[in-house]
Amino acid sequence: MDFAKLSSNEKLAVYGAVAAIIGAFLSFGGGGSFGILTGLAMLVIIFLPQFSPSTRLPGSKGSLMLVVGGLAALGALLALLAWLPYLGLFGGVFIGLLIGIAGQLLMGWAAWREFQSEGGKFNLGMASSASAPSPPAQSAPPPMTPPPPPAEPMQPPPPMAPPMGEPMEPRMSEPMGESPEGSAETGGDKPSEGSMGGG
């Protein structure tokens, strides 16, 4: 962590982040606990490139600082509005809250200045501020190949089977399991008179 490598806006944001974190602890989380989150996020955005040079932030440093600082400033204003009625009742807690709010507002102001120093372009995502090396230029375009011949047309589908002559469901006049041809050959369901043994 080298303060000498930080710009004046980044130093200002670090002071604001530290004040927001200390103020949140002094006020016992009374509306200023959001300052802990935004303060830590601001410190990560500022110091991560120093601790891990190979890690790329998901956007420019100024844009990320603007998002975190803007959230911190908005949270600070909302916390201030919520705590104004308790000014005389809880003096010590209110002083801690004011320190946290001042730190969050300072983070927002420093983030805005850093964003403006980068040109004011909002850049979030994986695009880095340094441009990627361009591919080597080709001297001549590659020769064009002729397009492939068109595919043969599809064959027509095979003809469908002819419709069945008989319907699939049994007729109501016939009992199930019996075909009309079978009853003529075997003589139907009635047993013959001689087969019963009766006379």
PDB file of C-alpha atoms in Angstrom:
ATOM      1  CA  MET A   1       0.000   0.000   0.000  1.00  0.00           C
ATOM      2  CA  ASP A   2       1.919   2.980  -1.321  1.00  0.00           C
ATOM      3  CA  PHE A   3       0.278   6.381  -0.815  1.00  0.00           C
ATOM      4  CA  ALA A   4       2.882   8.029  -3.025  1.00  0.00           C
ATOM      5  CA  LYS A   5       1.476   6.251  -6.081  1.00  0.00           C
ATOM      6  CA  LEU A   6      -2.061   7.553  -5.488  1.00  0.00           C
ATOM      7  CA  SER A   7      -3.462  10.643  -7.160  1.00  0.00           C
ATOM      8  CA  SER A   8      -4.919  13.453  -5.065  1.00  0.00           C
ATOM      9  CA  ASN A   9      -8.466  12.267  -5.827  1.00  0.00           C
ATOM     10  CA  GLU A  10      -7.623   8.721  -4.776  1.00  0.00           C
ATOM     11  CA  LYS A  11      -6.053   9.975  -1.528  1.00  0.00           C
ATOM     12  CA  LEU A  12      -9.162  12.027  -0.843  1.00  0.00           C
ATOM     13  CA  ALA A  13     -11.341   8.948  -1.454  1.00  0.00           C
ATOM     14  CA  VAL A  14      -9.161   6.888   0.918  1.00  0.00           C
ATOM     15  CA  TYR A  15      -9.593   9.511   3.656  1.00  0.00           C
ATOM     16  CA  GLY A  16     -13.336   9.496   3.066  1.00  0.00           C
ATOM     17  CA  ALA A  17     -13.506   5.698   3.154  1.00  0.00           C
ATOM     18  CA  VAL A  18     -11.569   5.525   6.424  1.00  0.00           C
ATOM     19  CA  ALA A  19     -13.773   8.235   7.961  1.00  0.00           C
ATOM     20  CA  ALA A  20     -16.914   6.414   6.815  1.00  0.00           C
ATOM     21  CA  ILE A  21     -15.732   3.147   8.374  1.00  0.00           C
ATOM     22  CA  ILE A  22     -14.706   4.802  11.661  1.00  0.00           C
ATOM     23  CA  GLY A  23     -17.941   6.797  11.796  1.00  0.00           C
ATOM     24  CA  ALA A  24     -20.008   3.668  11.255  1.00  0.00           C
ATOM     25  CA  PHE A  25     -18.276   1.976  14.189  1.00  0.00           C
ATOM     26  CA  LEU A  26     -18.648   5.039  16.431  1.00  0.00           C
ATOM     27  CA  SER A  27     -22.362   5.324  15.711  1.00  0.00           C
ATOM     28  CA  PHE A  28     -22.858   1.608  16.475  1.00  0.00           C
ATOM     29  CA  GLY A  29     -24.373   0.926  13.075  1.00  0.00           C
ATOM     30  CA  GLY A  30     -27.129   3.488  13.512  1.00  0.00           C
ATOM     31  CA  GLY A  31     -27.884   4.147   9.871  1.00  0.00           C
ATOM     32  CA  GLY A  32     -24.195   4.526   9.034  1.00  0.00           C
ATOM     33  CA  SER A  33     -23.388   0.851   8.662  1.00  0.00           C
ATOM     34  CA  PHE A  34     -23.773   1.281   4.926  1.00  0.00           C
ATOM     35  CA  GLY A  35     -20.576   3.331   5.209  1.00  0.00           C
ATOM     36  CA  ILE A  36     -18.648   0.201   6.155  1.00  0.00           C
ATOM     37  CA  LEU A  37     -19.640  -1.501   2.915  1.00  0.00           C
ATOM     38  CA  THR A  38     -19.026   1.477   0.669  1.00  0.00           C
ATOM     39  CA  GLY A  39     -15.792   2.366   2.477  1.00  0.00           C
ATOM     40  CA  LEU A  40     -14.401  -1.132   2.050  1.00  0.00           C
ATOM     41  CA  ALA A  41     -15.493  -1.212  -1.587  1.00  0.00           C
ATOM     42  CA  MET A  42     -13.741   2.111  -2.214  1.00  0.00           C
ATOM     43  CA  LEU A  43     -10.535   0.862  -0.579  1.00  0.00           C
ATOM     44  CA  VAL A  44     -10.625  -2.289  -2.709  1.00  0.00           C
ATOM     45  CA  ILE A  45     -11.112  -0.268  -5.899  1.00  0.00           C
ATOM     46  CA  ILE A  46      -8.190   2.013  -5.046  1.00  0.00           C
ATOM     47  CA  PHE A  47      -5.679  -0.494  -3.664  1.00  0.00           C
ATOM     48  CA  LEU A  48      -6.427  -3.696  -5.621  1.00  0.00           C
ATOM     49  CA  PRO A  49      -4.310  -2.614  -8.623  1.00  0.00           C
ATOM     50  CA  GLN A  50      -1.339  -2.129  -6.238  1.00  0.00           C
ATOM     51  CA  PHE A  51      -1.774  -5.445  -4.431  1.00  0.00           C
ATOM     52  CA  SER A  52      -2.515  -7.501  -7.531  1.00  0.00           C
ATOM     53  CA  PRO A  53      -1.313  -5.858 -10.755  1.00  0.00           C
ATOM     54  CA  SER A  54      -2.581  -8.736 -12.897  1.00  0.00           C
ATOM     55  CA  THR A  55      -6.166  -8.320 -11.654  1.00  0.00           C
ATOM     56  CA  ARG A  56      -8.323  -6.158 -13.898  1.00  0.00           C
ATOM     57  CA  LEU A  57     -11.213  -4.191 -12.473  1.00  0.00           C
ATOM     58  CA  PRO A  58     -14.577  -4.539 -14.277  1.00  0.00           C
ATOM     59  CA  GLY A  59     -14.440  -0.989 -15.587  1.00  0.00           C
ATOM     60  CA  SER A  60     -12.325   2.112 -15.239  1.00  0.00           C
ATOM     61  CA  LYS A  61     -11.250   3.129 -11.764  1.00  0.00           C
ATOM     62  CA  GLY A  62     -13.051   6.469 -12.019  1.00  0.00           C
ATOM     63  CA  SER A  63     -16.351   4.880 -13.077  1.00  0.00           C
ATOM     64  CA  LEU A  64     -16.253   2.340 -10.268  1.00  0.00           C
ATOM     65  CA  MET A  65     -15.322   5.038  -7.763  1.00  0.00           C
ATOM     66  CA  LEU A  66     -18.235   7.138  -9.016  1.00  0.00           C
ATOM     67  CA  VAL A  67     -20.705   4.283  -8.505  1.00  0.00           C
ATOM     68  CA  VAL A  68     -19.459   3.460  -4.994  1.00  0.00           C
ATOM     69  CA  GLY A  69     -19.035   7.109  -4.008  1.00  0.00           C
ATOM     70  CA  GLY A  70     -22.481   7.990  -5.331  1.00  0.00           C
ATOM     71  CA  LEU A  71     -24.053   5.161  -3.351  1.00  0.00           C
ATOM     72  CA  ALA A  72     -22.150   6.257  -0.260  1.00  0.00           C
ATOM     73  CA  ALA A  73     -23.250   9.875  -0.643  1.00  0.00           C
ATOM     74  CA  LEU A  74     -26.870   8.845  -1.192  1.00  0.00           C
ATOM     75  CA  GLY A  75     -26.778   6.576   1.852  1.00  0.00           C
ATOM     76  CA  ALA A  76     -25.205   9.367   3.880  1.00  0.00           C
ATOM     77  CA  LEU A  77     -27.924  11.839   2.984  1.00  0.00           C
ATOM     78  CA  LEU A  78     -30.664   9.345   3.792  1.00  0.00           C
ATOM     79  CA  ALA A  79     -29.028   8.509   7.120  1.00  0.00           C
ATOM     80  CA  LEU A  80     -28.704  12.199   7.934  1.00  0.00           C
ATOM     81  CA  LEU A  81     -32.369  12.797   7.218  1.00  0.00           C
ATOM     82  CA  ALA A  82     -33.347   9.847   9.396  1.00  0.00           C
ATOM     83  CA  TRP A  83     -31.231  11.001  12.361  1.00  0.00           C
ATOM     84  CA  LEU A  84     -31.986  14.727  12.409  1.00  0.00           C
ATOM     85  CA  PRO A  85     -34.764  14.406  15.042  1.00  0.00           C
ATOM     86  CA  TYR A  86     -32.371  12.702  17.478  1.00  0.00           C
ATOM     87  CA  LEU A  87     -29.711  15.436  17.429  1.00  0.00           C
ATOM     88  CA  GLY A  88     -30.238  16.543  21.018  1.00  0.00           C
ATOM     89  CA  LEU A  89     -31.071  13.101  22.408  1.00  0.00           C
ATOM     90  CA  PHE A  90     -28.003  11.088  21.399  1.00  0.00           C
ATOM     91  CA  GLY A  91     -25.127  13.560  21.030  1.00  0.00           C
ATOM     92  CA  GLY A  92     -22.197  11.089  21.000  1.00  0.00           C
ATOM     93  CA  VAL A  93     -23.813   8.686  18.581  1.00  0.00           C
ATOM     94  CA  PHE A  94     -24.802  11.580  16.391  1.00  0.00           C
ATOM     95  CA  ILE A  95     -21.213  12.847  16.239  1.00  0.00           C
ATOM     96  CA  GLY A  96     -20.049   9.417  15.065  1.00  0.00           C
ATOM     97  CA  LEU A  97     -22.825   9.397  12.513  1.00  0.00           C
ATOM     98  CA  LEU A  98     -21.811  12.844  11.280  1.00  0.00           C
ATOM     99  CA  ILE A  99     -18.208  11.684  10.886  1.00  0.00           C
ATOM    100  CA  GLY A 100     -19.408   8.702   8.859  1.00  0.00           C
ATOM    101  CA  ILE A 101     -21.687  10.874   6.750  1.00  0.00           C
ATOM    102  CA  ALA A 102     -18.890  13.365   6.121  1.00  0.00           C
ATOM    103  CA  GLY A 103     -16.617  10.512   5.056  1.00  0.00           C
ATOM    104  CA  GLN A 104     -19.212   9.127   2.678  1.00  0.00           C
ATOM    105  CA  LEU A 105     -19.839  12.541   1.163  1.00  0.00           C
ATOM    106  CA  LEU A 106     -16.086  13.003   0.802  1.00  0.00           C
ATOM    107  CA  MET A 107     -15.884   9.660  -1.017  1.00  0.00           C
ATOM    108  CA  GLY A 108     -18.621  10.802  -3.383  1.00  0.00           C
ATOM    109  CA  TRP A 109     -16.878  14.120  -4.077  1.00  0.00           C
ATOM    110  CA  ALA A 110     -13.488  12.454  -4.648  1.00  0.00           C
ATOM    111  CA  ALA A 111     -15.063   9.866  -6.908  1.00  0.00           C
ATOM    112  CA  TRP A 112     -16.708  12.605  -8.969  1.00  0.00           C
ATOM    113  CA  ARG A 113     -13.393  14.430  -9.359  1.00  0.00           C
ATOM    114  CA  GLU A 114     -11.607  11.210 -10.396  1.00  0.00           C
ATOM    115  CA  PHE A 115     -14.370  10.436 -12.870  1.00  0.00           C
ATOM    116  CA  GLN A 116     -14.045  13.910 -14.397  1.00  0.00           C
ATOM    117  CA  SER A 117     -10.254  13.601 -14.579  1.00  0.00           C
ATOM    118  CA  GLU A 118     -10.669  10.446 -16.691  1.00  0.00           C
ATOM    119  CA  GLY A 119     -12.655  12.396 -19.255  1.00  0.00           C
ATOM    120  CA  GLY A 120     -16.153  11.913 -17.865  1.00  0.00           C
ATOM    121  CA  LYS A 121     -16.862   8.733 -19.846  1.00  0.00           C
ATOM    122  CA  PHE A 122     -18.832   6.187 -17.868  1.00  0.00           C
ATOM    123  CA  ASN A 123     -17.010   2.893 -18.447  1.00  0.00           C
ATOM    124  CA  LEU A 124     -18.219  -0.217 -16.644  1.00  0.00           C
ATOM    125  CA  GLY A 125     -17.692  -3.789 -17.776  1.00  0.00           C
ATOM    126  CA  MET A 126     -14.587  -5.666 -18.789  1.00  0.00           C
ATOM    127  CA  ALA A 127     -13.295  -3.071 -21.250  1.00  0.00           C
ATOM    128  CA  SER A 128     -10.052  -1.747 -19.887  1.00  0.00           C
ATOM    129  CA  SER A 129      -8.728   1.765 -20.271  1.00  0.00           C
ATOM    130  CA  ALA A 130      -5.613   0.465 -22.029  1.00  0.00           C
ATOM    131  CA  SER A 131      -6.349  -0.672 -25.540  1.00  0.00           C
ATOM    132  CA  ALA A 132      -5.556  -4.223 -26.497  1.00  0.00           C
ATOM    133  CA  PRO A 133      -2.794  -4.727 -29.053  1.00  0.00           C
ATOM    134  CA  SER A 134      -4.217  -4.653 -32.540  1.00  0.00           C
ATOM    135  CA  PRO A 135      -3.714  -7.669 -34.802  1.00  0.00           C
ATOM    136  CA  PRO A 136      -0.948  -7.339 -37.396  1.00  0.00           C
ATOM    137  CA  ALA A 137      -2.085  -5.810 -40.660  1.00  0.00           C
ATOM    138  CA  GLN A 138      -2.209  -8.103 -43.686  1.00  0.00           C
ATOM    139  CA  SER A 139      -0.571  -6.991 -46.897  1.00  0.00           C
ATOM    140  CA  ALA A 140      -3.147  -8.502 -49.242  1.00  0.00           C
ATOM    141  CA  PRO A 141      -6.518 -10.060 -48.607  1.00  0.00           C
ATOM    142  CA  PRO A 142      -6.680 -13.844 -49.044  1.00  0.00           C
ATOM    143  CA  PRO A 143      -7.930 -15.080 -52.441  1.00  0.00           C
ATOM    144  CA  MET A 144     -11.638 -15.704 -52.638  1.00  0.00           C
ATOM    145  CA  THR A 145     -12.800 -19.267 -53.019  1.00  0.00           C
ATOM    146  CA  PRO A 146     -15.764 -20.008 -55.268  1.00  0.00           C
ATOM    147  CA  PRO A 147     -19.008 -20.615 -53.428  1.00  0.00           C
ATOM    148  CA  PRO A 148     -20.033 -24.254 -52.996  1.00  0.00           C
ATOM    149  CA  PRO A 149     -22.608 -25.646 -55.452  1.00  0.00           C
ATOM    150  CA  PRO A 150     -26.210 -25.567 -54.282  1.00  0.00           C
ATOM    151  CA  ALA A 151     -27.511 -28.655 -52.546  1.00  0.00           C
ATOM    152  CA  GLU A 152     -29.809 -31.053 -54.372  1.00  0.00           C
ATOM    153  CA  PRO A 153     -33.517 -30.537 -53.748  1.00  0.00           C
ATOM    154  CA  MET A 154     -35.189 -32.837 -51.280  1.00  0.00           C
ATOM    155  CA  GLN A 155     -36.960 -35.930 -52.524  1.00  0.00           C
ATOM    156  CA  PRO A 156     -40.736 -36.019 -52.117  1.00  0.00           C
ATOM    157  CA  PRO A 157     -41.902 -38.070 -49.146  1.00  0.00           C
ATOM    158  CA  PRO A 158     -42.895 -41.706 -49.801  1.00  0.00           C
ATOM    159  CA  PRO A 159     -46.608 -42.273 -50.410  1.00  0.00           C
ATOM    160  CA  MET A 160     -48.722 -42.980 -47.391  1.00  0.00           C
ATOM    161  CA  ALA A 161     -50.326 -46.371 -46.834  1.00  0.00           C
ATOM    162  CA  PRO A 162     -53.866 -46.675 -48.162  1.00  0.00           C
ATOM    163  CA  PRO A 163     -56.566 -46.154 -45.568  1.00  0.00           C
ATOM    164  CA  MET A 164     -57.798 -49.212 -43.780  1.00  0.00           C
ATOM    165  CA  GLY A 165     -61.034 -50.749 -45.026  1.00  0.00           C
ATOM    166  CA  GLU A 166     -62.508 -51.417 -41.609  1.00  0.00           C
ATOM    167  CA  PRO A 167     -62.836 -48.895 -38.808  1.00  0.00           C
ATOM    168  CA  MET A 168     -60.670 -49.435 -35.756  1.00  0.00           C
ATOM    169  CA  GLU A 169     -63.403 -49.445 -33.109  1.00  0.00           C
ATOM    170  CA  PRO A 170     -65.699 -52.475 -32.778  1.00  0.00           C
ATOM    171  CA  ARG A 171     -69.232 -52.200 -34.028  1.00  0.00           C
ATOM    172  CA  MET A 172     -71.905 -52.053 -31.397  1.00  0.00           C
ATOM    173  CA  SER A 173     -73.855 -54.888 -32.942  1.00  0.00           C
ATOM    174  CA  GLU A 174     -70.946 -57.327 -32.602  1.00  0.00           C
ATOM    175  CA  PRO A 175     -69.590 -58.638 -29.310  1.00  0.00           C
ATOM    176  CA  MET A 176     -65.969 -57.806 -28.564  1.00  0.00           C
ATOM    177  CA  GLY A 177     -63.333 -60.372 -29.386  1.00  0.00           C
ATOM    178  CA  GLU A 178     -65.375 -61.987 -32.110  1.00  0.00           C
ATOM    179  CA  SER A 179     -64.981 -61.300 -35.771  1.00  0.00           C
ATOM    180  CA  PRO A 180     -67.839 -61.636 -38.243  1.00  0.00           C
ATOM    181  CA  GLU A 181     -65.923 -64.253 -40.260  1.00  0.00           C
ATOM    182  CA  GLY A 182     -65.185 -66.374 -37.178  1.00  0.00           C
ATOM    183  CA  SER A 183     -68.833 -66.738 -36.257  1.00  0.00           C
ATOM    184  CA  ALA A 184     -69.726 -68.078 -39.683  1.00  0.00           C
ATOM    185  CA  GLU A 185     -66.977 -70.702 -39.649  1.00  0.00           C
ATOM    186  CA  THR A 186     -67.478 -72.024 -36.140  1.00  0.00           C
ATOM    187  CA  GLY A 187     -71.175 -71.600 -35.985  1.00  0.00           C
ATOM    188  CA  GLY A 188     -71.221 -68.701 -33.550  1.00  0.00           C
ATOM    189  CA  ASP A 189     -71.260 -68.819 -29.787  1.00  0.00           C
ATOM    190  CA  LYS A 190     -74.036 -71.327 -29.481  1.00  0.00           C
ATOM    191  CA  PRO A 191     -72.836 -74.838 -28.866  1.00  0.00           C
ATOM    192  CA  SER A 192     -74.192 -77.456 -31.152  1.00  0.00           C
ATOM    193  CA  GLU A 193     -76.940 -79.631 -29.797  1.00  0.00           C
ATOM    194  CA  GLY A 194     -74.888 -82.770 -30.110  1.00  0.00           C
ATOM    195  CA  SER A 195     -71.885 -81.479 -28.295  1.00  0.00           C
ATOM    196  CA  MET A 196     -73.728 -80.978 -25.005  1.00  0.00           C
ATOM    197  CA  GLY A 197     -74.654 -84.524 -24.808  1.00  0.00           C
ATOM    198  CA  GLY A 198     -78.277 -83.734 -24.403  1.00  0.00           C
ATOM    199  CA  GLY A 199     -80.992 -85.076 -26.569  1.00  0.00           C
TER     200      GLY A 199
END
